[in-house]
Coordinates of C-alpha atoms and ligand atoms in Angstrom, one line a residue:
M75 CA 7.9 15.4 10.6
P76 CA 8.5 12.4 8.4
L77 CA 11.6 10.2 8.2
V78 CA 14.4 12.1 6.3
T79 CA 17.4 11.1 4.2
S80 CA 20.9 11.8 5.4
T81 CA 21.6 14.3 2.6
E82 CA 20.9 17.5 4.5
M83 CA 22.5 16.2 7.7
F84 CA 25.8 15.4 5.8
K85 CA 25.8 18.8 4.1
K86 CA 25.4 20.5 7.5
V87 CA 28.2 18.6 9.3
Y88 CA 30.7 18.1 6.5
G89 CA 34.2 19.0 7.7
K90 CA 33.0 19.8 11.2
C91 CA 31.9 16.5 12.8
A92 CA 30.1 13.2 12.0
V93 CA 26.6 12.1 12.6
G94 CA 26.2 9.1 14.9
A95 CA 24.6 6.0 13.3
F96 CA 23.4 3.6 16.0
N97 CA 22.2 0.1 15.5
V98 CA 18.7 -0.7 16.7
N99 CA 17.0 -4.0 17.5
N100 CA 14.1 -3.3 19.9
M101 CA 12.0 -0.7 21.6
E102 CA 14.3 0.0 24.5
I103 CA 17.3 0.6 22.3
I104 CA 15.4 2.9 20.0
Q105 CA 13.9 4.9 23.0
G106 CA 17.3 5.2 24.7
I107 CA 19.0 6.5 21.5
V108 CA 16.3 9.0 20.5
D109 CA 15.9 10.4 24.0
A110 CA 19.7 11.1 23.9
A111 CA 19.6 12.7 20.5
K112 CA 16.6 14.9 21.5
E113 CA 18.4 16.1 24.6
E114 CA 21.5 16.9 22.6
N115 CA 19.5 18.4 19.7
A116 CA 21.6 16.3 17.4
P117 CA 21.0 14.8 13.9
L118 CA 20.4 11.0 14.1
I119 CA 20.7 7.9 11.9
L120 CA 19.1 4.7 13.2
Q121 CA 20.3 1.7 11.4
V122 CA 18.9 -1.8 11.1
S123 CA 21.0 -4.9 10.1
A124 CA 19.7 -8.0 8.4
G125 CA 20.0 -9.7 11.7
A126 CA 17.9 -7.0 13.4
R127 CA 15.2 -7.4 10.7
K128 CA 15.2 -11.1 11.3
Y129 CA 15.0 -10.7 15.1
A130 CA 12.4 -8.0 15.4
K131 CA 10.7 -8.1 11.9
H132 CA 10.9 -5.1 9.5
I133 CA 7.4 -3.9 10.3
Y134 CA 8.0 -3.7 14.1
L135 CA 11.2 -1.7 13.7
M136 CA 9.6 0.6 11.1
K137 CA 6.6 1.3 13.3
L138 CA 8.8 1.9 16.4
V139 CA 11.0 4.3 14.5
E140 CA 7.9 6.1 13.2
A141 CA 6.6 6.3 16.7
A142 CA 10.0 7.8 17.8
V143 CA 9.7 10.5 15.1
E144 CA 6.2 11.4 16.1
D145 CA 7.0 11.3 19.8
T146 CA 10.2 13.5 19.6
G147 CA 9.7 15.6 16.4
L148 CA 13.3 14.7 15.5
P149 CA 14.3 14.4 11.8
I150 CA 15.5 10.8 11.9
C151 CA 17.1 8.9 9.0
L152 CA 16.3 5.2 8.9
H153 CA 19.1 3.2 7.3
L154 CA 19.7 -0.4 6.3
D155 CA 23.1 -1.5 7.6
H156 CA 25.2 -3.9 5.5
G157 CA 22.7 -4.9 2.9
E158 CA 24.3 -7.9 1.3
D159 CA 22.4 -7.9 -2.1
F160 CA 20.0 -6.0 -4.3
E161 CA 16.9 -7.8 -2.9
I162 CA 17.3 -6.7 0.7
C163 CA 18.0 -3.1 -0.4
K164 CA 14.9 -3.2 -2.5
S165 CA 12.8 -4.6 0.3
C166 CA 14.0 -1.8 2.6
V167 CA 13.4 0.9 0.0
D168 CA 9.9 -0.5 -0.6
G169 CA 9.3 -0.8 3.1
G170 CA 9.9 2.9 3.9
F171 CA 13.6 3.2 4.8
T172 CA 15.1 6.5 3.7
S173 CA 18.7 5.2 3.3
V174 CA 20.2 1.8 2.4
M175 CA 23.7 0.4 2.4
I176 CA 24.7 -2.0 -0.3
D177 CA 27.8 -3.7 1.0
G178 CA 29.5 -5.1 -2.0
S179 CA 32.9 -5.0 -0.4
K180 CA 33.3 -8.8 -0.5
F181 CA 33.1 -8.7 -4.4
P182 CA 35.8 -7.9 -6.9
F183 CA 35.8 -4.2 -7.8
A184 CA 33.7 -4.5 -11.1
E185 CA 31.1 -6.6 -9.4
N186 CA 30.9 -4.2 -6.4
I187 CA 30.3 -1.4 -8.9
A188 CA 27.6 -3.3 -10.8
V189 CA 25.5 -4.2 -7.8
T190 CA 25.9 -0.8 -6.2
K191 CA 24.9 0.9 -9.4
K192 CA 21.8 -1.3 -9.6
V193 CA 20.8 -0.4 -6.0
V194 CA 21.5 3.3 -6.7
E195 CA 19.2 3.4 -9.7
Y196 CA 16.4 1.7 -7.8
A197 CA 16.7 3.7 -4.6
H198 CA 17.2 7.1 -6.2
A199 CA 14.0 6.6 -8.3
K200 CA 12.2 6.4 -4.9
G201 CA 14.0 9.2 -3.2
V202 CA 16.2 6.9 -1.1
V203 CA 19.9 7.5 -0.6
V204 CA 22.6 4.8 -0.9
E205 CA 25.8 4.1 1.1
A206 CA 28.3 1.8 -0.5
E207 CA 31.6 0.2 0.8
L208 CA 35.0 -0.2 -0.8
G209 CA 37.8 -1.9 1.0
R210 CA 37.3 -4.5 3.7
L211 CA 37.1 -4.1 7.5
A212 CA 38.2 -7.0 9.6
G213 CA 35.9 -8.3 12.4
V214 CA 32.8 -10.2 13.1
E215 CA 29.1 -9.4 12.9
D216 CA 26.1 -11.6 12.1
A217 CA 26.3 -11.5 8.3
V218 CA 30.0 -10.7 7.8
N219 CA 33.1 -12.4 9.2
V220 CA 36.3 -11.1 7.8
S221 CA 39.7 -12.2 9.1
A222 CA 42.5 -9.7 9.5
K223 CA 44.4 -11.3 6.5
D224 CA 41.4 -10.8 4.2
S225 CA 40.8 -7.2 5.2
S226 CA 42.2 -4.5 3.0
Y227 CA 42.3 -0.7 3.2
T228 CA 40.5 1.5 0.6
D229 CA 42.5 2.5 -2.4
P230 CA 42.0 6.3 -3.0
E231 CA 42.1 6.2 -6.8
Q232 CA 39.6 3.3 -6.8
A233 CA 37.4 5.2 -4.5
V234 CA 37.1 8.1 -7.0
E235 CA 36.3 5.7 -9.9
F236 CA 33.8 3.8 -7.7
V237 CA 31.9 6.9 -6.6
H238 CA 31.8 8.3 -10.2
K239 CA 30.7 5.1 -11.8
T240 CA 28.1 4.1 -9.2
G241 CA 26.5 7.5 -8.2
C242 CA 26.4 6.4 -4.6
D243 CA 25.6 9.1 -2.0
S244 CA 28.2 8.1 0.6
L245 CA 31.1 5.7 0.9
A246 CA 32.3 3.5 3.8
I247 CA 36.1 3.2 3.7
A248 CA 38.5 0.9 5.4
I249 CA 41.3 2.8 7.2
G250 CA 41.9 0.5 10.2
T251 CA 38.7 0.2 12.1
S252 CA 37.0 -3.2 12.5
H253 CA 33.7 -4.6 13.7
G254 CA 33.1 -6.1 17.1
A255 CA 34.7 -5.9 20.5
F256 CA 38.3 -6.6 19.7
K257 CA 39.7 -4.2 17.1
F258 CA 43.5 -3.7 17.5
R259 CA 46.0 -6.3 18.3
G260 CA 48.9 -3.9 18.5
E261 CA 48.8 -0.1 18.8
A262 CA 45.4 1.5 18.0
K263 CA 45.8 3.6 14.9
L264 CA 43.9 4.8 11.9
D265 CA 45.4 5.6 8.5
F266 CA 44.7 9.3 8.6
A267 CA 47.0 10.0 5.6
R268 CA 44.8 7.7 3.5
L269 CA 41.6 9.4 4.8
K270 CA 43.1 12.8 3.9
T271 CA 44.0 11.6 0.4
I272 CA 40.5 10.1 -0.2
A273 CA 38.8 13.3 1.1
A274 CA 41.0 15.5 -1.1
L275 CA 40.1 13.5 -4.2
L276 CA 36.4 13.5 -3.4
P277 CA 35.8 17.1 -2.0
G278 CA 32.6 17.5 -0.2
F279 CA 31.7 13.8 -0.6
P280 CA 30.5 12.1 2.6
L281 CA 32.7 9.3 3.9
V282 CA 31.6 6.7 6.5
L283 CA 33.4 4.9 9.2
H284 CA 32.2 1.5 10.3
G285 CA 33.5 -0.5 13.3
A286 CA 33.8 2.7 15.4
S287 CA 33.1 1.5 18.9
T288 CA 35.6 2.5 21.5
V289 CA 35.0 -0.6 23.7
L290 CA 35.3 1.4 26.9
P291 CA 37.1 -0.8 29.4
E292 CA 34.8 0.0 32.3
F293 CA 31.8 -1.6 30.5
V294 CA 33.7 -4.7 29.5
A295 CA 34.9 -4.9 33.2
K296 CA 31.3 -4.5 34.5
C297 CA 30.0 -7.2 32.3
N298 CA 32.7 -9.6 33.3
Q299 CA 32.5 -8.6 37.0
Y300 CA 29.0 -10.1 37.1
G301 CA 29.7 -13.3 35.3
G302 CA 30.4 -12.3 31.7
E303 CA 33.2 -13.7 29.7
I304 CA 33.6 -11.0 27.1
K305 CA 36.9 -10.9 25.3
G306 CA 36.9 -7.2 24.4
A307 CA 39.6 -4.6 24.3
Q308 CA 41.1 -1.7 22.3
G309 CA 38.4 0.0 20.3
V310 CA 38.9 3.2 18.3
P311 CA 40.2 6.0 20.6
E312 CA 37.6 8.7 21.0
E313 CA 39.9 11.5 19.9
M314 CA 40.6 9.7 16.6
L315 CA 36.9 9.6 15.8
R316 CA 36.5 13.3 16.6
M317 CA 39.4 14.0 14.3
A318 CA 37.9 11.8 11.5
G319 CA 34.8 13.9 11.7
T320 CA 36.7 17.0 10.8
M321 CA 38.3 15.3 7.7
G322 CA 35.3 14.4 5.6
V323 CA 33.8 11.5 7.6
C324 CA 30.1 12.4 8.0
K325 CA 28.7 9.1 9.5
I326 CA 30.2 7.0 12.3
N327 CA 28.7 3.6 13.1
I328 CA 28.4 2.4 16.7
D329 CA 26.8 -0.8 17.8
T330 CA 29.2 -2.8 20.1
D331 CA 29.4 0.0 22.7
L332 CA 25.6 0.1 23.0
R333 CA 25.5 -3.7 23.4
L334 CA 28.2 -3.5 26.1
A335 CA 26.4 -0.7 28.0
M336 CA 23.0 -2.6 27.9
T337 CA 24.5 -5.9 28.9
A338 CA 26.5 -4.4 31.8
S339 CA 23.4 -2.7 33.1
I340 CA 21.3 -5.9 33.0
R341 CA 24.0 -8.0 34.6
E342 CA 24.5 -5.4 37.3
Y343 CA 20.8 -5.1 38.0
L344 CA 20.1 -8.8 38.2
A345 CA 23.2 -9.5 40.4
A346 CA 21.9 -6.9 42.8
N347 CA 18.2 -8.0 42.6
P348 CA 18.2 -11.7 42.1
A349 CA 14.6 -12.1 43.1
D350 CA 13.3 -9.8 40.3
F351 CA 11.9 -11.3 37.2
D352 CA 9.9 -8.4 35.7
P353 CA 11.6 -7.4 32.5
R354 CA 10.5 -3.8 33.0
K355 CA 12.7 -3.7 36.1
Y356 CA 15.9 -4.5 34.4
L357 CA 15.1 -3.0 31.0
K358 CA 14.4 0.4 32.4
P359 CA 18.0 0.9 33.7
A360 CA 19.3 -0.8 30.5
R361 CA 17.4 1.8 28.4
E362 CA 18.9 4.6 30.6
A363 CA 22.4 3.0 30.0
I364 CA 21.9 3.2 26.3
K365 CA 20.8 6.8 26.6
N366 CA 23.8 7.8 28.6
M367 CA 26.2 6.0 26.2
V368 CA 24.6 7.8 23.2
K369 CA 24.7 11.2 24.9
H370 CA 28.4 10.6 25.6
K371 CA 29.0 9.6 22.0
I372 CA 27.1 12.6 20.5
R373 CA 28.5 15.2 22.9
D374 CA 32.0 14.1 23.8
V375 CA 33.1 11.8 20.9
L376 CA 31.3 12.9 17.7
N377 CA 30.9 16.6 18.8
C378 CA 27.6 16.8 16.9
S379 CA 25.3 18.3 19.6
N380 CA 23.2 21.2 18.4
Q381 CA 23.8 20.5 14.7
L382 CA 20.1 20.3 13.8
Ligands
G3H522 O1 28.2 -4.0 11.7 C1 27.2 -4.6 12.0 C2 26.4 -4.3 13.2 O2 27.2 -4.4 14.4 C3 25.2 -5.2 13.3 O3 25.5 -6.4 13.8 O4 24.6 -8.1 12.1 O5 24.9 -8.7 14.6 O6 23.1 -7.1 13.9 P1 24.4 -7.7 13.6
13P523 P1 31.1 -1.6 16.1 O1 31.1 -3.1 16.1 O2 32.5 -1.0 16.3 O3 30.1 -1.0 17.0 O4 30.7 -1.2 14.6 C1 29.3 -1.1 14.2 C2 29.1 -1.0 12.7 O5 30.0 -0.7 11.9 C3 27.8 -1.3 12.2 O6 27.7 -1.2 10.8
ZN524 ZN1 29.5 -2.0 9.8

């Protein structure tokens, strides 16, 4: 079974639930995620950021994901997360990814359309699908740092024009989520009315939610109990994600919750075993922590078990 695009996955889940898209940076993270998806018989998107490519190198991640496909027989989609320009998208298309995101959300509308269209033309010619973004999420990640005042929700009419003019295969929208470990300053809420309008104007078209970690308090607490100083709170409530999956959102991105689960496990292990210095000793439970978190997301949050 080769790597697949997200096209069939999205068709299958549309209106029922969303597929989990999990960020990967190394072998243990990949193994934890694919083991979880295998046990849940769930569709899976593994996504790689520019920072991950810089950290691990494209070829290592590519080969690890190919190994995961061969090892599990799962139909996995390998996706570039937040491609900032045409060049990085081209490099990932040429380098074997089956899906790329061109994140032109920082540009004015016309410029976002132009760069997205260019990526779509290149990617489609090689059988690769394209996610684009319209509207701006607040929050911090390696390549993107958007303050709350610079964030803006997706305009429904613009979304229609954008999709028609670019030919993109899916669209990330801004309806209140944000990247990182601190998402809501006041009440946690998503603009479901806006999502409903966008989905009604683009029937059957796959929408994407970024910044969808829930930042479960017990994981922040466990990190901090063993010496961490993580300022994290108030992620997206799990029931809101489940609801979004029934309203046209087909892909939900989760990274921060995996980072917290892995870090909590490593901190806990090293605190209990201060004499250990074999990385296998602390990475084994860390990989298990990733697996447990992903199983929880697939089964209890996204509701996409047995959707293969
Ligand atoms: O939204 C982005 C992901 O969380 C990736 O983060 O750029 O630090 O790898 P990164
Ligand atoms: P979180 O920071 O909420 O995990 O979002 C990840 C994301 O959107 C990756 O593109
Ligand atoms: Zn994102």
